[in-house]
GROMACS .gro file of C-alpha atoms in nm:
model
  215
    1PRO     CA    1  -0.412   0.454   1.154
    2MET     CA    2  -0.732   0.214   1.145
    3GLY     CA    3  -0.715  -0.028   0.865
    4MET     CA    4  -0.335  -0.074   0.947
    5LEU     CA    5  -0.230  -0.439   1.112
    6LYS     CA    6  -0.278  -0.406   1.469
    7ARG     CA    7   0.035  -0.362   1.590
    8ASP     CA    8   0.153  -0.078   1.357
    9HIS     CA    9  -0.215   0.078   1.427
   10ILE     CA   10  -0.110   0.068   1.827
   11ARG     CA   11   0.301   0.206   1.752
   12THR     CA   12   0.158   0.445   1.549
   13MET     CA   13  -0.135   0.583   1.828
   14LEU     CA   14   0.138   0.553   2.050
   15HIS     CA   15   0.318   0.817   1.873
   16MET     CA   16   0.013   1.068   1.793
   17GLU     CA   17   0.094   1.369   1.937
   18ARG     CA   18  -0.186   1.399   2.239
   19ILE     CA   19  -0.114   0.997   2.339
   20ALA     CA   20   0.276   1.002   2.310
   21ALA     CA   21   0.251   1.350   2.551
   22GLU     CA   22  -0.020   1.154   2.753
   23TRP     CA   23   0.223   0.805   2.750
   24LYS     CA   24   0.552   1.025   2.849
   25ARG     CA   25   0.292   1.199   3.091
   26VAL     CA   26   0.245   0.885   3.288
   27HIS     CA   27   0.561   0.694   3.258
   28GLY     CA   28   0.826   0.976   3.224
   29HIS     CA   29   0.968   0.829   2.886
   30GLU     CA   30   0.834   0.789   2.526
   31ALA     CA   31   0.739   0.393   2.385
   32THR     CA   32   0.939   0.202   2.297
   33GLU     CA   33   0.922  -0.122   2.121
   34GLU     CA   34   0.887  -0.300   2.431
   35ASP     CA   35   0.563  -0.050   2.560
   36VAL     CA   36   0.431  -0.135   2.193
   37ASP     CA   37   0.473  -0.509   2.244
   38ALA     CA   38   0.341  -0.435   2.553
   39VAL     CA   39   0.033  -0.275   2.491
   40TYR     CA   40  -0.043  -0.520   2.223
   41ALA     CA   41  -0.019  -0.828   2.441
   42GLN     CA   42  -0.324  -0.731   2.640
   43PHE     CA   43  -0.485  -0.553   2.345
   44GLU     CA   44  -0.452  -0.908   2.140
   45PRO     CA   45  -0.672  -1.157   2.346
   46LYS     CA   46  -0.940  -0.868   2.463
   47LEU     CA   47  -1.011  -0.865   2.070
   48PHE     CA   48  -1.001  -1.201   1.997
   49SER     CA   49  -1.275  -1.259   2.293
   50ILE     CA   50  -1.525  -1.061   2.070
   51LEU     CA   51  -1.421  -1.048   1.719
   52ASP     CA   52  -1.710  -1.298   1.613
   53GLN     CA   53  -1.983  -1.067   1.704
   54TYR     CA   54  -1.759  -0.846   1.455
   55ALA     CA   55  -1.806  -0.985   1.150
   56ALA     CA   56  -2.144  -0.800   0.951
   57PRO     CA   57  -2.095  -0.702   0.624
   58LYS     CA   58  -2.085  -0.260   0.556
   59PRO     CA   59  -2.394  -0.169   0.418
   60PHE     CA   60  -2.507  -0.298   0.007
   61ALA     CA   61  -2.176  -0.571   0.059
   62VAL     CA   62  -2.370  -0.926  -0.009
   63GLU     CA   63  -2.513  -0.699  -0.310
   64THR     CA   64  -2.228  -0.558  -0.478
   65ALA     CA   65  -2.038  -0.884  -0.424
   66ALA     CA   66  -2.328  -1.044  -0.611
   67LYS     CA   67  -2.281  -0.818  -0.866
   68LEU     CA   68  -1.952  -0.783  -0.936
   69ARG     CA   69  -1.875  -1.123  -0.967
   70GLU     CA   70  -2.211  -1.114  -1.251
   71MET     CA   71  -1.988  -0.875  -1.451
   72GLY     CA   72  -1.696  -1.159  -1.422
   73LEU     CA   73  -1.491  -0.965  -1.163
   74LYS     CA   74  -1.292  -1.182  -0.877
   75ILE     CA   75  -1.306  -1.013  -0.554
   76GLY     CA   76  -0.978  -1.004  -0.348
   77SER     CA   77  -0.945  -0.930  -0.038
   78THR     CA   78  -0.692  -0.674   0.181
   79THR     CA   79  -0.674  -0.690   0.600
   80GLY     CA   80  -0.537  -0.474   0.933
   81TYR     CA   81  -0.611  -0.874   1.112
   82THR     CA   82  -0.342  -1.094   1.144
   83ASP     CA   83  -0.453  -1.489   0.987
   84ALA     CA   84  -0.552  -1.565   1.283
   85MET     CA   85  -0.791  -1.290   1.320
   86MET     CA   86  -0.924  -1.401   1.001
   87ASN     CA   87  -1.000  -1.740   1.031
   88ILE     CA   88  -1.275  -1.605   1.353
   89VAL     CA   89  -1.448  -1.351   1.139
   90VAL     CA   90  -1.456  -1.472   0.720
   91PRO     CA   91  -1.695  -1.800   0.837
   92LYS     CA   92  -1.919  -1.559   1.011
   93ALA     CA   93  -1.923  -1.297   0.719
   94ALA     CA   94  -2.034  -1.609   0.498
   95GLN     CA   95  -2.249  -1.749   0.746
   96GLN     CA   96  -2.428  -1.374   0.636
   97GLY     CA   97  -2.332  -1.358   0.248
   98TYR     CA   98  -2.017  -1.234   0.163
   99ALA     CA   99  -1.688  -1.437   0.101
  100PRO     CA  100  -1.457  -1.298  -0.117
  101ASP     CA  101  -1.206  -1.552  -0.369
  102VAL     CA  102  -0.962  -1.471  -0.178
  103TRP     CA  103  -0.812  -1.316   0.100
  104ILE     CA  104  -0.476  -1.185   0.214
  105SER     CA  105  -0.345  -1.068   0.603
  106PRO     CA  106  -0.043  -0.941   0.618
  107ASP     CA  107   0.065  -1.264   0.717
  108GLY     CA  108   0.066  -1.336   0.385
  109ALA     CA  109   0.292  -1.081   0.269
  110GLU     CA  110   0.597  -1.131   0.557
  111GLY     CA  111   0.338  -0.885   0.795
  112LYS     CA  112   0.373  -0.581   0.527
  113GLY     CA  113   0.036  -0.483   0.655
  114ARG     CA  114  -0.118  -0.171   0.479
  115PRO     CA  115  -0.008   0.083   0.364
  116TYR     CA  116   0.244  -0.147   0.173
  117PRO     CA  117   0.105  -0.251  -0.125
  118TYR     CA  118   0.202  -0.601  -0.144
  119MET     CA  119  -0.112  -0.757   0.024
  120ILE     CA  120  -0.238  -0.650  -0.275
  121PHE     CA  121   0.034  -0.811  -0.522
  122ALA     CA  122  -0.040  -1.095  -0.367
  123ASN     CA  123  -0.415  -1.131  -0.452
  124MET     CA  124  -0.328  -1.064  -0.815
  125GLN     CA  125  -0.048  -1.363  -0.810
  126LYS     CA  126  -0.329  -1.572  -0.654
  127LEU     CA  127  -0.592  -1.481  -0.881
  128GLY     CA  128  -0.401  -1.438  -1.188
  129VAL     CA  129  -0.445  -1.080  -1.240
  130THR     CA  130  -0.159  -1.019  -1.478
  131SER     CA  131  -0.147  -0.637  -1.430
  132VAL     CA  132  -0.246  -0.386  -1.158
  133ARG     CA  133  -0.415  -0.199  -1.442
  134ASN     CA  134  -0.699  -0.436  -1.390
  135VAL     CA  135  -0.752  -0.408  -1.004
  136VAL     CA  136  -0.993  -0.137  -0.858
  137LYS     CA  137  -0.891  -0.088  -0.482
  138VAL     CA  138  -1.165  -0.024  -0.217
  139GLY     CA  139  -1.177   0.068   0.060
  140ASP     CA  140  -1.268   0.301   0.364
  141THR     CA  141  -1.004   0.424   0.533
  142ILE     CA  142  -0.693   0.660   0.461
  143SER     CA  143  -0.458   0.307   0.498
  144ASP     CA  144  -0.691   0.166   0.240
  145VAL     CA  145  -0.609   0.455  -0.016
  146LYS     CA  146  -0.269   0.467   0.086
  147GLU     CA  147  -0.274   0.135  -0.036
  148GLY     CA  148  -0.380   0.113  -0.322
  149VAL     CA  149  -0.223   0.455  -0.462
  150ASN     CA  150   0.087   0.249  -0.379
  151ALA     CA  151   0.090  -0.076  -0.600
  152GLY     CA  152  -0.060   0.145  -0.868
  153VAL     CA  153  -0.397   0.077  -0.893
  154TRP     CA  154  -0.722   0.257  -0.944
  155THR     CA  155  -0.806   0.346  -0.562
  156VAL     CA  156  -1.177   0.436  -0.462
  157GLY     CA  157  -1.284   0.546  -0.145
  158VAL     CA  158  -1.646   0.445  -0.014
  159VAL     CA  159  -1.755   0.724   0.221
  160GLU     CA  160  -2.032   0.563   0.403
  161GLY     CA  161  -1.955   0.341   0.653
  162SER     CA  162  -1.621   0.395   0.677
  163SER     CA  163  -1.389   0.462   0.977
  164GLU     CA  164  -1.322   0.788   0.823
  165LEU     CA  165  -1.696   0.917   0.895
  166GLY     CA  166  -1.639   0.761   1.277
  167LEU     CA  167  -2.066   0.753   1.303
  168SER     CA  168  -2.275   0.453   1.382
  169GLN     CA  169  -2.547   0.405   1.040
  170GLU     CA  170  -2.819   0.479   1.362
  171GLU     CA  171  -2.573   0.847   1.416
  172PHE     CA  172  -2.528   0.825   1.077
  173GLU     CA  173  -2.924   0.864   0.972
  174ALA     CA  174  -3.030   1.067   1.282
  175LEU     CA  175  -2.829   1.346   1.134
  176THR     CA  176  -3.017   1.631   0.897
  177PRO     CA  177  -2.965   1.605   0.547
  178GLN     CA  178  -2.679   1.913   0.582
  179GLU     CA  179  -2.555   1.775   0.832
  180ARG     CA  180  -2.485   1.463   0.586
  181GLU     CA  181  -2.327   1.665   0.336
  182ALA     CA  182  -2.066   1.824   0.537
  183ALA     CA  183  -1.995   1.539   0.731
  184CYS     CA  184  -1.924   1.293   0.409
  185ARG     CA  185  -1.795   1.600   0.194
  186LYS     CA  186  -1.537   1.590   0.448
  187VAL     CA  187  -1.435   1.262   0.423
  188GLU     CA  188  -1.418   1.234   0.068
  189GLU     CA  189  -1.141   1.583   0.090
  190SER     CA  190  -0.946   1.309   0.318
  191PHE     CA  191  -0.973   1.020   0.103
  192ARG     CA  192  -0.920   1.235  -0.231
  193GLU     CA  193  -0.569   1.420   0.014
  194ALA     CA  194  -0.472   1.052   0.068
  195GLY     CA  195  -0.444   0.937  -0.371
  196ALA     CA  196  -0.787   0.768  -0.434
  197GLN     CA  197  -0.857   0.858  -0.772
  198PHE     CA  198  -1.205   0.797  -0.729
  199VAL     CA  199  -1.497   0.843  -0.408
  200ILE     CA  200  -1.835   0.687  -0.358
  201ARG     CA  201  -2.119   0.709  -0.133
  202ASN     CA  202  -2.176   0.356  -0.043
  203LEU     CA  203  -2.069   0.005  -0.245
  204SER     CA  204  -2.405   0.007  -0.434
  205GLN     CA  205  -2.223   0.258  -0.715
  206LEU     CA  206  -1.902   0.039  -0.706
  207PRO     CA  207  -2.061  -0.110  -1.048
  208GLU     CA  208  -2.146   0.150  -1.223
  209LEU     CA  209  -1.807   0.315  -1.127
  210ILE     CA  210  -1.588  -0.008  -1.260
  211CYS     CA  211  -1.858  -0.022  -1.570
  212ALA     CA  212  -1.719   0.305  -1.638
  213LEU     CA  213  -1.372   0.213  -1.586
  214GLY     CA  214  -1.357  -0.054  -1.879
  215ASN     CA  215  -1.524   0.204  -2.068
   0.00000   0.00000   0.00000
């Protein structure tokens, strides 16, 4: 459920098989909406307390954004964070060199985050993009991929640094070349199974892919 609106993320987790079984063992009943609210009420202030420490752009994000702008593209962002969370993350990311032209949280789409397509459509509206054929959705979670598929846009999964890969940069670099290849292949299969039309290893490969799509 990575990449989903955080309340939806918690709800999804509480209904995953292992967590649901443990919840029932401890509490004697299946998780309810009241339980989702209770967990979220504990989670949200903890997230806010550390959020400013986790706004570093992913590898190649800054350079790739600059290259895409040189190519005449606009950059919109969707997120699983709320507006209040993004108001912390956005300026911190900008200080480190990354700032999209527009960002939309689920708050800007009537609470319907990924995998719903509405944040993409809201970005299109704000950026004046008139056709889904002119949109490339790039993300590193399964919910990102499903969001792009549901919007009917070109959809690209990014392997390295992804939640799906589940490894820090240091952990990834510590793998042998064979282990890296196997881990990346597994992530690519997951993205393609979710509907991604393209999968790239990292963001540095995105401009070349977009040039190919333009041709």
